[in-house]
Amino acid sequence: MPADGYFLFTLALKMAVAAGFVIAATVIAERAGAFIGSLIVTLPVSTGPAYIFIALDHDASFVARAALTSVSNNVPTAFYTATFVIMAQRFGPWLSVAVGLLVWFVMTYLFSQTAWTLTPAIAVNVVVVTAFFFLVRSFREAPMPRLPMRWSDLLLRAVLVGVLIAAVVTLSFTIGPEKTGILASFPATFTATMLILHRRVGGKATAAVMAHSLVGLLGFGLCMAVLNLAAVPVGAPLALCLAFLFSISWNAATLLLRRAGVPL
């Protein structure tokens, strides 16, 4: 197969695989209720495939540097989430997401002006996520009606994630590891969930899912920290496995603590 044809084929395959992961995760989230749904959407279902493809195309040092940027850029996602939760109480899906994304872009730009190291990046994650956890806590309880799934909703999820993967794969060779880390951590799953659920079940129920997601979002930031620390010493493939295992373990522990009565 010619080189251009091979690249387009593998790109399409990567987009399809990543979109399939996200569709499965968000369908489960919609069926399982706000709290369980939040644990599903904060797993690295879009960022994970992006990093797998980054690791296939680049060395371990590139992966580690990109992951460090994803740790610090988890904070703008926390701002995005809190903004959406508040906006969705009164406004429709497009305005709520648009304002949230504007906040994400502004905070991403501001955070990109600092040369972050891992410890300060983790500390800022803990402080900001904790603050927003208490800020939006009152919005976490809302009924989640069960509605039949529509093909248009599945298509929107697939398109959002497919575009993200295409951008990461094609641009990572030219924009460097730091900007690749920002692009890979773009909250595609959150955005798809916000748009689709808000249209289907209303703003308050969708806001409940996103308000619950802050604990899992902190776990995602720490998952990226694991990838940053492990990529060079043990190699990117094993580091990715460790990072994914950490994310799953964090969310599982959150579920167990919640069932034990801890107000997470």
Short mmCIF file of C-alpha atoms in Angstrom, two decimals:
data_model
loop_
_atom_site.label_atom_id
_atom_site.label_comp_id
_atom_site.label_asym_id
_atom_site.label_seq_id
_atom_site.Cartn_x
_atom_site.Cartn_y
_atom_site.Cartn_z
CA MET A 1 0.00 0.00 0.00
CA PRO A 2 1.38 3.51 -0.82
CA ALA A 3 2.66 5.45 2.20
CA ASP A 4 -0.15 8.02 2.08
CA GLY A 5 -2.76 5.31 1.79
CA TYR A 6 -1.25 3.37 4.67
CA PHE A 7 -1.24 6.46 6.88
CA LEU A 8 -4.88 7.23 6.10
CA PHE A 9 -5.88 3.62 6.73
CA THR A 10 -4.13 3.45 10.11
CA LEU A 11 -5.49 6.88 11.05
CA ALA A 12 -9.04 5.78 10.28
CA LEU A 13 -8.49 2.58 12.28
CA LYS A 14 -7.17 4.54 15.27
CA MET A 15 -10.14 6.92 15.13
CA ALA A 16 -12.60 4.02 14.99
CA VAL A 17 -11.01 2.14 17.91
CA ALA A 18 -10.94 5.23 20.14
CA ALA A 19 -14.52 6.19 19.24
CA GLY A 20 -15.67 2.66 20.10
CA PHE A 21 -14.15 2.91 23.58
CA VAL A 22 -15.86 6.24 24.25
CA ILE A 23 -19.25 5.13 22.93
CA ALA A 24 -19.19 2.05 25.18
CA ALA A 25 -18.14 4.05 28.23
CA THR A 26 -20.70 6.80 27.83
CA VAL A 27 -23.56 4.37 27.14
CA ILE A 28 -22.72 2.63 30.42
CA ALA A 29 -22.58 6.00 32.17
CA GLU A 30 -26.06 6.91 30.96
CA ARG A 31 -27.50 3.60 32.14
CA ALA A 32 -25.81 3.45 35.56
CA GLY A 33 -26.83 6.73 37.20
CA ALA A 34 -24.98 9.93 38.09
CA PHE A 35 -22.34 8.58 40.47
CA ILE A 36 -21.40 5.43 38.53
CA GLY A 37 -21.61 7.43 35.32
CA SER A 38 -19.07 9.91 36.68
CA LEU A 39 -16.64 7.08 37.42
CA ILE A 40 -16.97 5.78 33.87
CA VAL A 41 -16.46 9.12 32.10
CA THR A 42 -13.37 9.95 34.19
CA LEU A 43 -11.56 6.80 33.07
CA PRO A 44 -9.02 7.60 30.31
CA VAL A 45 -11.34 6.38 27.55
CA SER A 46 -10.36 9.10 25.07
CA THR A 47 -6.97 10.18 26.44
CA GLY A 48 -5.87 6.56 26.88
CA PRO A 49 -6.16 5.61 23.20
CA ALA A 50 -4.53 8.93 22.29
CA TYR A 51 -1.50 8.07 24.44
CA ILE A 52 -1.32 4.56 23.05
CA PHE A 53 -0.98 6.01 19.56
CA ILE A 54 1.51 8.65 20.79
CA ALA A 55 3.62 5.84 22.28
CA LEU A 56 3.54 3.97 18.98
CA ASP A 57 4.89 7.01 17.13
CA HIS A 58 7.32 8.53 19.66
CA ASP A 59 9.90 7.53 22.26
CA ALA A 60 9.37 7.22 26.02
CA SER A 61 10.80 10.67 26.75
CA PHE A 62 8.24 12.28 24.44
CA VAL A 63 5.43 10.36 26.19
CA ALA A 64 6.70 11.42 29.63
CA ARG A 65 6.88 15.10 28.70
CA ALA A 66 3.43 15.02 27.12
CA ALA A 67 2.01 13.31 30.23
CA LEU A 68 3.45 16.03 32.48
CA THR A 69 1.57 18.64 30.47
CA SER A 70 -1.59 16.54 30.77
CA VAL A 71 -1.19 16.59 34.57
CA SER A 72 -1.09 20.38 34.73
CA ASN A 73 -3.78 20.71 32.06
CA ASN A 74 -6.16 18.63 34.15
CA VAL A 75 -6.78 21.80 36.17
CA PRO A 76 -8.46 23.66 33.26
CA THR A 77 -10.74 20.64 32.90
CA ALA A 78 -11.77 21.06 36.54
CA PHE A 79 -12.63 24.71 35.80
CA TYR A 80 -14.57 23.57 32.71
CA THR A 81 -16.50 21.01 34.74
CA ALA A 82 -17.47 23.41 37.53
CA THR A 83 -18.49 26.08 35.02
CA PHE A 84 -20.73 23.63 33.18
CA VAL A 85 -22.35 22.40 36.40
CA ILE A 86 -23.34 25.94 37.34
CA MET A 87 -24.40 26.99 33.84
CA ALA A 88 -26.47 23.84 33.23
CA GLN A 89 -28.79 24.68 36.10
CA ARG A 90 -30.34 27.45 34.00
CA PHE A 91 -29.11 27.25 30.41
CA GLY A 92 -29.20 24.84 27.48
CA PRO A 93 -26.48 22.40 26.41
CA TRP A 94 -24.77 24.48 23.74
CA LEU A 95 -24.42 27.65 25.82
CA SER A 96 -23.35 25.69 28.91
CA VAL A 97 -20.68 23.79 26.98
CA ALA A 98 -19.57 26.87 25.03
CA VAL A 99 -18.98 28.89 28.18
CA GLY A 100 -17.24 25.93 29.82
CA LEU A 101 -14.96 25.45 26.82
CA LEU A 102 -14.14 29.15 26.77
CA VAL A 103 -13.03 28.85 30.39
CA TRP A 104 -11.00 25.73 29.46
CA PHE A 105 -9.18 27.51 26.63
CA VAL A 106 -8.42 30.57 28.76
CA MET A 107 -7.12 28.48 31.67
CA THR A 108 -5.15 26.25 29.29
CA TYR A 109 -3.44 29.30 27.81
CA LEU A 110 -2.61 30.66 31.27
CA PHE A 111 -1.26 27.31 32.47
CA SER A 112 0.84 26.92 29.33
CA GLN A 113 2.79 30.04 30.29
CA THR A 114 4.38 28.17 33.23
CA ALA A 115 7.09 25.51 32.96
CA TRP A 116 5.50 22.99 35.30
CA THR A 117 7.29 20.31 37.26
CA LEU A 118 5.39 17.32 38.59
CA THR A 119 5.04 18.17 42.30
CA PRO A 120 3.56 21.67 41.81
CA ALA A 121 1.28 20.35 39.07
CA ILE A 122 -0.10 17.67 41.39
CA ALA A 123 -0.47 20.17 44.25
CA VAL A 124 -2.49 22.57 42.08
CA ASN A 125 -4.71 19.67 40.97
CA VAL A 126 -5.44 18.72 44.58
CA VAL A 127 -6.20 22.28 45.67
CA VAL A 128 -8.38 23.23 42.69
CA VAL A 129 -10.32 19.96 42.50
CA THR A 130 -10.95 20.01 46.26
CA ALA A 131 -12.25 23.58 46.08
CA PHE A 132 -14.60 22.80 43.21
CA PHE A 133 -15.71 19.55 44.89
CA PHE A 134 -17.22 21.59 47.71
CA LEU A 135 -18.42 24.38 45.41
CA VAL A 136 -20.65 22.12 43.27
CA ARG A 137 -21.50 19.55 45.93
CA SER A 138 -25.08 20.79 46.26
CA PHE A 139 -25.75 19.98 42.58
CA ARG A 140 -24.86 16.28 42.78
CA GLU A 141 -28.30 14.83 43.44
CA ALA A 142 -30.78 14.64 40.56
CA PRO A 143 -32.83 11.80 39.05
CA MET A 144 -31.42 10.20 35.89
CA PRO A 145 -34.30 9.17 33.58
CA ARG A 146 -33.65 6.20 31.29
CA LEU A 147 -34.36 6.96 27.65
CA PRO A 148 -33.87 4.88 24.49
CA MET A 149 -30.52 5.40 22.77
CA ARG A 150 -30.47 7.30 19.47
CA TRP A 151 -27.99 6.68 16.66
CA SER A 152 -27.40 10.42 16.32
CA ASP A 153 -26.08 10.52 19.90
CA LEU A 154 -23.67 7.67 19.23
CA LEU A 155 -22.49 9.40 16.06
CA LEU A 156 -21.77 12.65 17.92
CA ARG A 157 -19.65 10.80 20.49
CA ALA A 158 -17.75 9.00 17.73
CA VAL A 159 -17.10 12.19 15.77
CA LEU A 160 -15.83 14.18 18.76
CA VAL A 161 -13.36 11.50 19.80
CA GLY A 162 -12.39 10.60 16.24
CA VAL A 163 -11.46 14.21 15.54
CA LEU A 164 -9.41 14.35 18.74
CA ILE A 165 -7.46 11.21 17.83
CA ALA A 166 -6.88 12.43 14.27
CA ALA A 167 -5.52 15.72 15.60
CA VAL A 168 -3.22 14.01 18.12
CA VAL A 169 -1.84 11.51 15.62
CA THR A 170 -1.23 13.98 12.80
CA LEU A 171 -0.03 17.00 14.79
CA SER A 172 2.17 15.29 17.40
CA PHE A 173 5.07 15.19 14.92
CA THR A 174 5.06 18.96 14.50
CA ILE A 175 3.79 20.56 17.73
CA GLY A 176 6.09 18.85 20.24
CA PRO A 177 5.32 16.90 23.44
CA GLU A 178 3.94 19.79 25.51
CA LYS A 179 1.24 20.81 23.04
CA THR A 180 0.59 17.14 22.30
CA GLY A 181 -0.10 16.63 26.01
CA ILE A 182 -2.60 19.49 25.95
CA LEU A 183 -4.30 18.11 22.86
CA ALA A 184 -4.40 14.54 24.18
CA SER A 185 -6.02 15.68 27.43
CA PHE A 186 -8.72 17.75 25.73
CA PRO A 187 -11.94 16.74 27.56
CA ALA A 188 -13.61 15.09 24.56
CA THR A 189 -15.48 12.52 26.66
CA PHE A 190 -16.71 15.21 29.04
CA THR A 191 -17.87 17.40 26.15
CA ALA A 192 -19.71 14.55 24.44
CA THR A 193 -21.34 13.55 27.72
CA MET A 194 -22.39 17.11 28.51
CA LEU A 195 -23.93 17.75 25.11
CA ILE A 196 -25.71 14.43 24.75
CA LEU A 197 -26.99 13.96 28.28
CA HIS A 198 -28.14 17.56 28.61
CA ARG A 199 -30.23 17.21 25.46
CA ARG A 200 -31.65 13.89 26.61
CA VAL A 201 -32.16 14.11 30.38
CA GLY A 202 -31.89 17.82 31.15
CA GLY A 203 -29.36 20.16 32.69
CA LYS A 204 -29.74 19.22 36.34
CA ALA A 205 -29.28 15.48 35.79
CA THR A 206 -26.26 16.08 33.54
CA ALA A 207 -24.80 18.54 36.03
CA ALA A 208 -25.14 15.85 38.72
CA VAL A 209 -22.96 13.48 36.70
CA MET A 210 -20.33 16.16 36.12
CA ALA A 211 -20.40 17.33 39.76
CA HIS A 212 -19.72 13.75 40.87
CA SER A 213 -16.87 13.52 38.35
CA LEU A 214 -14.42 15.76 40.23
CA VAL A 215 -13.09 12.96 42.44
CA GLY A 216 -12.48 10.81 39.36
CA LEU A 217 -10.96 13.80 37.59
CA LEU A 218 -8.34 14.09 40.33
CA GLY A 219 -7.62 10.39 39.80
CA PHE A 220 -7.17 11.05 36.10
CA GLY A 221 -4.58 13.74 36.83
CA LEU A 222 -2.69 11.33 39.08
CA CYS A 223 -2.96 8.66 36.38
CA MET A 224 -1.10 11.01 34.04
CA ALA A 225 1.46 11.59 36.79
CA VAL A 226 2.07 7.82 36.95
CA LEU A 227 2.62 7.80 33.18
CA ASN A 228 5.07 10.70 33.47
CA LEU A 229 7.08 9.00 36.22
CA ALA A 230 7.13 5.52 34.69
CA ALA A 231 7.49 6.12 30.95
CA VAL A 232 11.28 6.49 30.83
CA PRO A 233 12.32 3.99 33.54
CA VAL A 234 10.11 1.09 32.42
CA GLY A 235 9.16 2.04 28.86
CA ALA A 236 5.96 3.54 27.49
CA PRO A 237 3.94 0.28 27.05
CA LEU A 238 4.34 -0.83 30.68
CA ALA A 239 3.93 2.76 31.90
CA LEU A 240 0.61 3.00 30.07
CA CYS A 241 -0.55 -0.23 31.71
CA LEU A 242 0.43 1.09 35.14
CA ALA A 243 -1.34 4.41 34.50
CA PHE A 244 -4.55 2.70 33.35
CA LEU A 245 -4.41 0.33 36.33
CA PHE A 246 -4.03 3.30 38.67
CA SER A 247 -7.05 5.04 37.12
CA ILE A 248 -9.23 1.94 37.44
CA SER A 249 -8.05 1.34 41.01
CA TRP A 250 -8.72 4.97 41.99
CA ASN A 251 -12.28 4.88 40.70
CA ALA A 252 -12.89 1.44 42.23
CA ALA A 253 -11.64 2.73 45.60
CA THR A 254 -13.92 5.77 45.24
CA LEU A 255 -16.89 3.45 44.66
CA LEU A 256 -16.01 1.30 47.69
CA LEU A 257 -15.58 4.33 49.93
CA ARG A 258 -18.90 5.73 48.74
CA ARG A 259 -20.65 2.45 49.55
CA ALA A 260 -18.97 2.49 52.96
CA GLY A 261 -20.64 5.82 53.68
CA VAL A 262 -17.83 8.25 52.86
CA PRO A 263 -19.46 11.32 51.21
CA LEU A 264 -17.47 11.35 47.96
#
